[in-house]
CSV table of C-alpha atoms and ligand atoms in Angstrom, one decimal:
chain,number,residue,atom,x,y,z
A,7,UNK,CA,179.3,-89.0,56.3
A,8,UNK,CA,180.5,-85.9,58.1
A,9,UNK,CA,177.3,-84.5,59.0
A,10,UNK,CA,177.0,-85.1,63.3
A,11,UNK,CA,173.6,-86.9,64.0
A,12,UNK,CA,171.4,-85.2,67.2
A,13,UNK,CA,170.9,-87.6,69.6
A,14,UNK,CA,167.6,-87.9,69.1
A,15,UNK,CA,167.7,-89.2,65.2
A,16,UNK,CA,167.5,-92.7,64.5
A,17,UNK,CA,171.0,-94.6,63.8
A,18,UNK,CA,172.0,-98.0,63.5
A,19,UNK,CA,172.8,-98.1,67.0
A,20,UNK,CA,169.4,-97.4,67.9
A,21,UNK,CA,167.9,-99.1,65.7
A,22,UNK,CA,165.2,-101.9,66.8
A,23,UNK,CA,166.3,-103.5,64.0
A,24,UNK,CA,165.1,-106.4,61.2
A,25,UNK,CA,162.4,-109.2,61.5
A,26,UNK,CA,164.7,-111.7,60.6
A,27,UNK,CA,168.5,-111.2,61.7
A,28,UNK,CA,170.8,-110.9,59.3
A,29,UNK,CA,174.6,-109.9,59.6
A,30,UNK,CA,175.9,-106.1,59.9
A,31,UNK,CA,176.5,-104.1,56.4
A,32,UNK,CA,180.1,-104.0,55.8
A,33,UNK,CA,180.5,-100.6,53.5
A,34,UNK,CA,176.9,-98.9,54.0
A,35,UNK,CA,175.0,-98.6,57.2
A,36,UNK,CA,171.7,-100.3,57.8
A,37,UNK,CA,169.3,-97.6,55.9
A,38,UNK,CA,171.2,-96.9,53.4
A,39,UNK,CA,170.9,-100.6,53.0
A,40,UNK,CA,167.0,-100.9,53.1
A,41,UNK,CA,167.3,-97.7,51.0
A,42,UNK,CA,169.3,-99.9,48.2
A,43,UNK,CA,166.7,-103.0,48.5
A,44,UNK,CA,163.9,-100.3,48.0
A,45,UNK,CA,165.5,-98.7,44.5
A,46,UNK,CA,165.9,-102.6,43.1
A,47,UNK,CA,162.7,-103.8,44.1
A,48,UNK,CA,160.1,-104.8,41.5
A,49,UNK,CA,157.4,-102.7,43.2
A,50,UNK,CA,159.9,-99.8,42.7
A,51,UNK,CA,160.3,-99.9,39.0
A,52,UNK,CA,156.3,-100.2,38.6
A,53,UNK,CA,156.3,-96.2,40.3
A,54,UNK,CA,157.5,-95.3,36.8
A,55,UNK,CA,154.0,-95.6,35.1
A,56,UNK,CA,151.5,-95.6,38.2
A,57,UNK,CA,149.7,-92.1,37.8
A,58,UNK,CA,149.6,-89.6,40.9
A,59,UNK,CA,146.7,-87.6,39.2
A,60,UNK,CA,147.0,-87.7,35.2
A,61,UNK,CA,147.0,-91.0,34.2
A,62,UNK,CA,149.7,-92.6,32.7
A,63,UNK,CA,149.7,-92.2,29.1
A,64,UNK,CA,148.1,-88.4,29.2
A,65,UNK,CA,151.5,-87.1,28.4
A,66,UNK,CA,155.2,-87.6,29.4
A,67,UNK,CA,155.9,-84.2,31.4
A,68,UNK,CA,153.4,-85.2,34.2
A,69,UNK,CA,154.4,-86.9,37.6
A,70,UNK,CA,154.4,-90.3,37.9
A,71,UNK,CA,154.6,-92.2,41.1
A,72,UNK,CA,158.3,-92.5,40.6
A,73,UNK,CA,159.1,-89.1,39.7
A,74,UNK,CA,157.0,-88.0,42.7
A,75,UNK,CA,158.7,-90.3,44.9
A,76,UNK,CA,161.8,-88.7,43.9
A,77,UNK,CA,160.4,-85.6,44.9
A,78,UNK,CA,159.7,-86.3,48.0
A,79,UNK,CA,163.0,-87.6,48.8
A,80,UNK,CA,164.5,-84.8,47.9
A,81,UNK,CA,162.5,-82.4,49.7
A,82,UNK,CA,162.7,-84.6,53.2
A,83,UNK,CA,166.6,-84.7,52.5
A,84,UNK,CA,167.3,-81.6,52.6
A,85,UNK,CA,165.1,-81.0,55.9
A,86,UNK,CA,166.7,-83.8,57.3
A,87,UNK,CA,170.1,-82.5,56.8
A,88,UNK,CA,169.0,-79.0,58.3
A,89,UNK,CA,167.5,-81.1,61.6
A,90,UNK,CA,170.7,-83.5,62.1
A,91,UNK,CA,168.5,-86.4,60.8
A,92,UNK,CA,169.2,-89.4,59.8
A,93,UNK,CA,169.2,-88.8,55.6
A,94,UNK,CA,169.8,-92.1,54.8
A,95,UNK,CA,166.9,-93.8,56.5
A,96,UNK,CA,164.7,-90.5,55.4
A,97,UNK,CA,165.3,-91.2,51.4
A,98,UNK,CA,164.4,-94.9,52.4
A,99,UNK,CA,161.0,-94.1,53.6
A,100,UNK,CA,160.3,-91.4,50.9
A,101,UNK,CA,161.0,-94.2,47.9
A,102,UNK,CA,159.1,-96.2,49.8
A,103,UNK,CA,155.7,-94.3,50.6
A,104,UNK,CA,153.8,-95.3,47.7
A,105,UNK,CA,155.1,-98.8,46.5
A,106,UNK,CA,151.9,-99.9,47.7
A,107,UNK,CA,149.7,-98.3,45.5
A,108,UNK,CA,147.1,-99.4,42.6
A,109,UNK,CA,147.0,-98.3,39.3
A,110,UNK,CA,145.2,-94.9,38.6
A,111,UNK,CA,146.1,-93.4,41.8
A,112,UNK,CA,143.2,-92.8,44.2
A,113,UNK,CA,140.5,-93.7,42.2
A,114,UNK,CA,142.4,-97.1,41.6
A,115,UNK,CA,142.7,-97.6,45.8
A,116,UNK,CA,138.8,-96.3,46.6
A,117,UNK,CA,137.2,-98.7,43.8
A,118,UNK,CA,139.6,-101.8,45.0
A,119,UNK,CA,138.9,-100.8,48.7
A,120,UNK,CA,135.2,-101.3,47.8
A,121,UNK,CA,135.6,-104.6,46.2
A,122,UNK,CA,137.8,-105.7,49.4
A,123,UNK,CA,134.5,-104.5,51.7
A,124,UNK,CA,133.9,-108.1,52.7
A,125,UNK,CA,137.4,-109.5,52.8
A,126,UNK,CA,139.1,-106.8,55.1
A,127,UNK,CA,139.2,-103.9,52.5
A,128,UNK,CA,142.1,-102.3,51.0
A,129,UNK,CA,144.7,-99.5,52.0
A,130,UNK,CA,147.3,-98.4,49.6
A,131,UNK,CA,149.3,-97.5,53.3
A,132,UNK,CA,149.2,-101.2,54.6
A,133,UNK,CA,149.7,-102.4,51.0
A,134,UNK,CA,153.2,-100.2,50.8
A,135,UNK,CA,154.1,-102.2,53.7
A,136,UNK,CA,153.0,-105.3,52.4
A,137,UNK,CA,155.2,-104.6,49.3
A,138,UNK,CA,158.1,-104.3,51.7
A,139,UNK,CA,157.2,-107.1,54.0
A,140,UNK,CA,155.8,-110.0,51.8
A,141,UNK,CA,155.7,-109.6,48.1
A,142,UNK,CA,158.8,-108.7,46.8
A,143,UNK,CA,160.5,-112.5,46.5
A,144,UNK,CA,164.0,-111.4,46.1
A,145,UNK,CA,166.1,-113.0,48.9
A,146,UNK,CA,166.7,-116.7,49.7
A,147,UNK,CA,166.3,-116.3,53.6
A,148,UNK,CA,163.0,-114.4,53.7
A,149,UNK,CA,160.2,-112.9,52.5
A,150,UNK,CA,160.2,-108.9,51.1
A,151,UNK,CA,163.0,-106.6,51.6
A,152,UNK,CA,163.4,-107.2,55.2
A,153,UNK,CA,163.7,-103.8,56.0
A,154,UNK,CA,164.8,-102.2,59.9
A,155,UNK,CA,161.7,-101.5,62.1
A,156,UNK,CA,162.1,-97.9,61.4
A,157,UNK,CA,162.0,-97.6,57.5
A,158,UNK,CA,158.8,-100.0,58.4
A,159,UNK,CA,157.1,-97.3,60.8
A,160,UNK,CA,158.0,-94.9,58.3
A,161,UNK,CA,156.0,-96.5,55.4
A,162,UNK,CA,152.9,-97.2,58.1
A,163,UNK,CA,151.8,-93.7,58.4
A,164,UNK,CA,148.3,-94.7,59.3
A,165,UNK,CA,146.3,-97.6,60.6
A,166,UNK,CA,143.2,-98.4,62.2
A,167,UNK,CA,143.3,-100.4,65.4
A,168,UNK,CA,142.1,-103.9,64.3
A,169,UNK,CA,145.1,-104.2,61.3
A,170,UNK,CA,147.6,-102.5,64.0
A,171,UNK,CA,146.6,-105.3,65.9
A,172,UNK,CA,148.1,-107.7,63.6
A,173,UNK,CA,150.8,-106.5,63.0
A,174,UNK,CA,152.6,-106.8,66.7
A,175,UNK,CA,155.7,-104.4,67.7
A,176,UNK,CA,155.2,-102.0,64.1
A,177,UNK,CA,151.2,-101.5,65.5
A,178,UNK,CA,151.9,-101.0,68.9
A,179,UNK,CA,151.9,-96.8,68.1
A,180,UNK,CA,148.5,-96.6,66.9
A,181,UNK,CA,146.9,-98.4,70.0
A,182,UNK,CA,149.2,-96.7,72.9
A,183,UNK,CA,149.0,-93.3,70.9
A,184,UNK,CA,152.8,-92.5,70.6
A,185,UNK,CA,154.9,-90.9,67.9
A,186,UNK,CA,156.8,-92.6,64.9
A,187,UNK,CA,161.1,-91.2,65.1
A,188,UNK,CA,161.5,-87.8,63.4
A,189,UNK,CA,162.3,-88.8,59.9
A,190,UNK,CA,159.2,-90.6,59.5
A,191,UNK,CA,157.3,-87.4,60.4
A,192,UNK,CA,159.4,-85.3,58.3
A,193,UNK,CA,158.9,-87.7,55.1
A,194,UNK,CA,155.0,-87.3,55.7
A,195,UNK,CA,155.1,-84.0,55.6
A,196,UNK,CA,157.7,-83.5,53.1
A,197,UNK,CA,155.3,-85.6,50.8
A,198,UNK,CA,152.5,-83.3,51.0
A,199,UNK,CA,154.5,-80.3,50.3
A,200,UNK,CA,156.1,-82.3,47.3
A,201,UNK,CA,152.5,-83.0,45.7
A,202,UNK,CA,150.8,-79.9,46.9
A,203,UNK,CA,153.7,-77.7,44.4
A,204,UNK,CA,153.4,-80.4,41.8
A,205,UNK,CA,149.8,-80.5,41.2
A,206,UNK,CA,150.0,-76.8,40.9
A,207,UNK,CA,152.8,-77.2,38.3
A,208,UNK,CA,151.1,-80.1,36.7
A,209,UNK,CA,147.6,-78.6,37.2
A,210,UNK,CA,148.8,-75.2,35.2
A,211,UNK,CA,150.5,-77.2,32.6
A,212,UNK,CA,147.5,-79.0,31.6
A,213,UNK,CA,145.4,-76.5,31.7
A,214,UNK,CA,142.9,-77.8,33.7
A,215,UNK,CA,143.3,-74.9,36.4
A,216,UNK,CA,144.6,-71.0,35.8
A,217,UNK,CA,147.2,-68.7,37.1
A,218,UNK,CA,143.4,-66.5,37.9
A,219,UNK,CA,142.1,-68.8,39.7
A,220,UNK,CA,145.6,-69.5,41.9
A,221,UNK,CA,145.1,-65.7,43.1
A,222,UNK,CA,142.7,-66.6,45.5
A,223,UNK,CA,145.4,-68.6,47.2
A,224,UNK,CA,147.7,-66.9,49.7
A,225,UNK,CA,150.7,-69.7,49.3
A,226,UNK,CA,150.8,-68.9,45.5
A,227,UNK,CA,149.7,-65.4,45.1
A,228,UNK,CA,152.2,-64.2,47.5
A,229,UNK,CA,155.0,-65.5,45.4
A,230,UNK,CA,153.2,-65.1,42.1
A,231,UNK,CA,153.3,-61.2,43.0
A,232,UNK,CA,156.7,-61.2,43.9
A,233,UNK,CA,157.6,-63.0,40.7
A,234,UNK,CA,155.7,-60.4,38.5
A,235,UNK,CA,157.0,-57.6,40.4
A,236,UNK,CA,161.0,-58.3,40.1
A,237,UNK,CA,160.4,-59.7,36.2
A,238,UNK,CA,158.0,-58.8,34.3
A,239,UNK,CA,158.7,-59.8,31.3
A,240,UNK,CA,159.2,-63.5,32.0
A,241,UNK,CA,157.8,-66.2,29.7
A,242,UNK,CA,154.3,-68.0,31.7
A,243,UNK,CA,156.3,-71.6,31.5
A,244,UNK,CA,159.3,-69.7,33.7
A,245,UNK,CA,157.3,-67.4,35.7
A,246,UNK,CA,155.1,-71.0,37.0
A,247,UNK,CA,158.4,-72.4,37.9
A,248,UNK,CA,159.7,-69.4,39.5
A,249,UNK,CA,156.0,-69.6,41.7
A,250,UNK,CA,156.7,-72.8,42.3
A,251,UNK,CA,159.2,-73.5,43.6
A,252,UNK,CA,158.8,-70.6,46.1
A,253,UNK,CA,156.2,-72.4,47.3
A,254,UNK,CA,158.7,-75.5,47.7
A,255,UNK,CA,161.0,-73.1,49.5
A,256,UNK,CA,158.6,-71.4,51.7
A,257,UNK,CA,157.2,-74.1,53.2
A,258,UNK,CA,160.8,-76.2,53.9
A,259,UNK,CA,162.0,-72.9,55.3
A,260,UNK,CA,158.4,-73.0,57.7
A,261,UNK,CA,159.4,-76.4,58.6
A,262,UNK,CA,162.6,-76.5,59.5
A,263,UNK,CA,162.0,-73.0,61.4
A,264,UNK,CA,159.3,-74.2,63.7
A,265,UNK,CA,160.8,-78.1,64.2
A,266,UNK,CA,164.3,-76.5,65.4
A,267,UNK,CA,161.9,-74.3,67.4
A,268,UNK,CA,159.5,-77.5,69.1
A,269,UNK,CA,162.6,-79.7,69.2
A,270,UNK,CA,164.6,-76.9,71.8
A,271,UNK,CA,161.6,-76.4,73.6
A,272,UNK,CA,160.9,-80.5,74.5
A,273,UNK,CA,164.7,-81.0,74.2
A,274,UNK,CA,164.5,-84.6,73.7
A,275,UNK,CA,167.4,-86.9,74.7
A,276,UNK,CA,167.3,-89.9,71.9
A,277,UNK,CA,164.1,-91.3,70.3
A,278,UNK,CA,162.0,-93.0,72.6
A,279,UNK,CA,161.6,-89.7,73.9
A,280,UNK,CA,160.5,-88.6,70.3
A,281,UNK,CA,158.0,-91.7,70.2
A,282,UNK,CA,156.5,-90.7,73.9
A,283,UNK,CA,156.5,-86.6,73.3
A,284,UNK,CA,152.4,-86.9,73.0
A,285,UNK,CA,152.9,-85.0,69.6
A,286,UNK,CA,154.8,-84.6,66.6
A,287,UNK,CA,157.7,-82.2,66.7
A,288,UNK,CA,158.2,-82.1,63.3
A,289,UNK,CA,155.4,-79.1,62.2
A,290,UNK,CA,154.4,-76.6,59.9
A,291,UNK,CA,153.5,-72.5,61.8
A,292,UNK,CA,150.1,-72.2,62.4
A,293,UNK,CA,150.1,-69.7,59.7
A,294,UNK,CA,152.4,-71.9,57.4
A,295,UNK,CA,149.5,-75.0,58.3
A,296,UNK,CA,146.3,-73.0,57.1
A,297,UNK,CA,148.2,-71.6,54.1
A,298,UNK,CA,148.7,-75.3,53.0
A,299,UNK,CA,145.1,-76.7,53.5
A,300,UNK,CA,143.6,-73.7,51.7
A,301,UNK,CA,146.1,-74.8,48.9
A,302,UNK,CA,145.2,-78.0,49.3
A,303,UNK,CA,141.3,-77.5,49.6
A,304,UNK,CA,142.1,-75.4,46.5
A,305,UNK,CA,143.6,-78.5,44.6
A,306,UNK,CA,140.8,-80.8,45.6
A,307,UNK,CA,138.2,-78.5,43.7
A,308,UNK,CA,139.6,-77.6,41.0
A,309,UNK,CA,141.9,-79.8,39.9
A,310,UNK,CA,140.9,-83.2,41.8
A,311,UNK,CA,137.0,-82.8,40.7
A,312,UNK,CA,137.7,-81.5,37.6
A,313,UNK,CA,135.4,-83.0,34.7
A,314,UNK,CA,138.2,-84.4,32.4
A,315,UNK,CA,140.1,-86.0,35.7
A,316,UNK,CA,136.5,-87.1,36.7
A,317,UNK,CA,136.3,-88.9,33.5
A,318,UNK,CA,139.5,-90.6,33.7
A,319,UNK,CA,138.8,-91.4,37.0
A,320,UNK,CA,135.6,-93.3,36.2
A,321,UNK,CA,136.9,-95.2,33.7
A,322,UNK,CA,140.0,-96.5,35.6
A,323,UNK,CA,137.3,-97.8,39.1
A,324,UNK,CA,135.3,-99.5,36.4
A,325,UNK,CA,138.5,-100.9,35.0
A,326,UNK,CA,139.5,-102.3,38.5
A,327,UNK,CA,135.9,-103.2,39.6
A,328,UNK,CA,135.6,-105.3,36.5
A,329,UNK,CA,139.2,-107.0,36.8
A,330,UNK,CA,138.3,-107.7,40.2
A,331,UNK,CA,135.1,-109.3,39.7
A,332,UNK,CA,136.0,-111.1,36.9
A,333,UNK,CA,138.9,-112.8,38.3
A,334,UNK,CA,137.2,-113.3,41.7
A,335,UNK,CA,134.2,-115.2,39.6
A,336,UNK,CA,137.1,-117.5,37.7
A,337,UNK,CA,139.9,-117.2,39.0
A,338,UNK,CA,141.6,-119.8,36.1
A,339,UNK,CA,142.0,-116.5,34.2
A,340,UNK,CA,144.7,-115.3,36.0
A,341,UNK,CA,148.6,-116.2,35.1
A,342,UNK,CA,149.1,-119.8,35.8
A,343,UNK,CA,151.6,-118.5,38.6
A,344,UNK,CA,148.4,-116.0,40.3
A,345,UNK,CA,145.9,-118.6,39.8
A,346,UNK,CA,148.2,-120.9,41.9
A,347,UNK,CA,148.8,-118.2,45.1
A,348,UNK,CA,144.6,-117.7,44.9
A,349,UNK,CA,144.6,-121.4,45.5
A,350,UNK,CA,146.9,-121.4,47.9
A,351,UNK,CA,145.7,-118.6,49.9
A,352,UNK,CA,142.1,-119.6,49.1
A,353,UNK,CA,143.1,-123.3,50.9
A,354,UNK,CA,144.7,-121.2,54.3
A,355,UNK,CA,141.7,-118.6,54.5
A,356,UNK,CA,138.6,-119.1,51.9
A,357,UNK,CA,137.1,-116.1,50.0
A,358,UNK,CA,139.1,-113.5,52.0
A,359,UNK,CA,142.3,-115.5,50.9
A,360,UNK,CA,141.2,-115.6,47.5
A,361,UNK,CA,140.4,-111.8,47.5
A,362,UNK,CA,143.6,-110.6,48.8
A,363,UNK,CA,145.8,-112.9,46.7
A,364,UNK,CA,143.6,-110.8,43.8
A,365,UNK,CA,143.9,-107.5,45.3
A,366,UNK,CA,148.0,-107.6,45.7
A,367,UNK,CA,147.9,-109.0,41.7
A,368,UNK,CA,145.6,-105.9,41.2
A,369,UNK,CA,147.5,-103.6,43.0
A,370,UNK,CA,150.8,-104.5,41.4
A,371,UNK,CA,149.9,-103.6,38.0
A,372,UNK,CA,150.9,-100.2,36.2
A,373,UNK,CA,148.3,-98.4,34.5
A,374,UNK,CA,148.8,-98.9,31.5
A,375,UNK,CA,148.9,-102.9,32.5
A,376,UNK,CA,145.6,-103.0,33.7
A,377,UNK,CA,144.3,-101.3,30.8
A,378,UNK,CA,145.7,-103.9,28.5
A,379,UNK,CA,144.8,-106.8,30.9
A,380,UNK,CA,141.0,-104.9,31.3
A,381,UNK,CA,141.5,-105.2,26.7
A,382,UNK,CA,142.7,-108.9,26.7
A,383,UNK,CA,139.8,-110.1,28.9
A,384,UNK,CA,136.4,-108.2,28.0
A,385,UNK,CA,137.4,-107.3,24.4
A,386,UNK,CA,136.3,-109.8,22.1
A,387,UNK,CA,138.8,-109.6,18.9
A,388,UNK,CA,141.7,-108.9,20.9
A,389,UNK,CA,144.2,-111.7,21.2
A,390,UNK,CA,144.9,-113.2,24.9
B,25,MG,MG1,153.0,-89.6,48.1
């Protein structure tokens, strides 16, 4: 790769590396390695029909997990490249961000995070790192991927104290209060700019929300106006994509702008500088910021708590809440193979055991997978 790395992006060199040591990559360098583990993981291929906000079978020109995923790794790429960041290790963590998530996006994690009350609850954050660190059974020498520590802190956006706890050397941050490396930060943010210009997209497409409506909003209207202005006679389908991805483009260009800015002013010599700056240095304007949450707050009214998606939504936490129950009452209705790592985990730890052995089987499963599994169990005539 030709493209010089700043000395404060993470590279192999700097790397804290894996869990369990394994030799050096001969033709690829250590990310682009967990990258390629993350594209032929099982978990990955599952993105493909796990909803973001229309569920799966609504229609085919929606976002999936997957495509969404790709999204985002696009988007952090090319901010990456314009910050002298590591690329590699950013498209890792962007395919990676939502491997741990249920069925039916967030109405699939809130209804299994209620079921998990007792048993330590559920998080689809710590369950994306799960994915990565235990589930996946791919490799004769350990569990999961056995990714590097920093494609692992850029999956763990979040966590309270008690799980950081746990989980040693990848916690530490969220008890001492430090940063993750710059491409973790980047990828966060390059997610919510990816889903904020999709759901508009999406949101227009179904109908669910107008172009009216949108006017309120100064992150579309702005471009909107600009669009109608320099073609006026442009199809609707064209003149949203023209919006839209103006929107992409303005807030990349906010970014990148204000990141290069932060970074010359704390001039940071290599990452544990980064990780000990007492804030993130990868940042939206102030302007840019405000801009995005009204979008955002927009999105959440109108498109998140709109009837129809309400609807769906219902329907897929009763789906989960019943699978859960049901399973967690008898658990000899699960696959021979799940009934035996409930046991197993339900021998090391009792009910909690049980639960979470249920909760990663729950989580696993596509949409349109637990709706069949919801059909094979409660509905009478059809056949197991
Ligand atoms: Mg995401």
């Amino acid at each position: 790769m030709s493209i010089t790395l700043a000395p404060y992006a993470c590279s192999d060199h700097q790397s804290r590396g894996r869990r369990h040591p394994e030799p050096k990559p001969t033709n690829r360098s250590e990310y682009q390695r967990d990258r390629d583990r993350i594209i032929h993981s099982v978990a990955f291929r599952r993105l493909e029909y796990k909803t973001q906000v229309f569920v799966n079978h609504e229609g085919d020109l929606y976002r999936t997990r997957l495509t969404h995923s790709i999204e985002v790794a696009q988007i952090a790429r090319s901010i990456a490249r314009a910050l002298q960041l590591n690329e590699d290790l950013t498209e890792a963590i962007a395919l990676a961000h939502d491997l741990g998530h249920t069925p039916f996006g967030h109405a699939g994690q809130d209804a299994l995070n209620e079921c998990m009350t007792e048993y330590g609850g559920f998080e689809h954050n710590l369950q994306s790192l799960r994915v990565v660190d235990e589930l996946e059974e791919r490799y004769a020498e350990f569990q999961g991927l056995n990714l590097t520590f920093e494609s692992r802190e850029g999956i763990l956006k979040h966590c309270s104290v008690p799980h950081a706890r746990a989980l040693g050397e990848l916690g530490q941050r969220f008890i001492d209060k430090t940063m993750p490396g710059l491409e973790a930060q980047l990828t966060n943010l390059a997610d919510e700019i990816a889903y904020n210009s999709h759901d508009v997209d999406d949101g227009l497409r179904s109908g669910l929300i107008e172009i009216g409506q949108l006017e309120s909003v100064a992150l579309f209207n702005e471009p909107y106006q600009e669009v109608i202005r320099a073609y006026p006679d442009l199809k609707s389908r064209r003149t949203i994509h023209e919006v839209v991805r103006r929107i992409i483009n303005l807030q990349v260009s906010d970014l990148i702008e204000t990141s290069r800015n932060l970074l010359q002013q704390h001039n940071p010599q290599n990452v544990e500088e980064i990780r000990r700056a007492g804030r993130n240095l990868i940042a939206f304007s102030e302007g840019m910021r405000e801009q995005h949450l009204e979008l955002k707050r927009f999105l959440r009214e109108k498109l998140y708590r709109h009837y129809r998606v309400h609807r769906m939504t219902s329907k897929a936490s009763s789906i989960i809440r019943s699978l859960f129950e049901v399973f967690m009452n008898d658990p000899r209705l699960l696959h021979p193979e799940d009934a035996d790592r409930a046991a197993i985990m339900r021998a090391e730890n009792g009910p909690t055991g049980q639960a979470r052995a249920i909760a990663d089987y729950i989580a696993g499963m596509t949409d349109r997978y637990a709706i069949r599994e919801y059909q094979r169990i409660f509905n009478p005539i059809e056949l197991t």
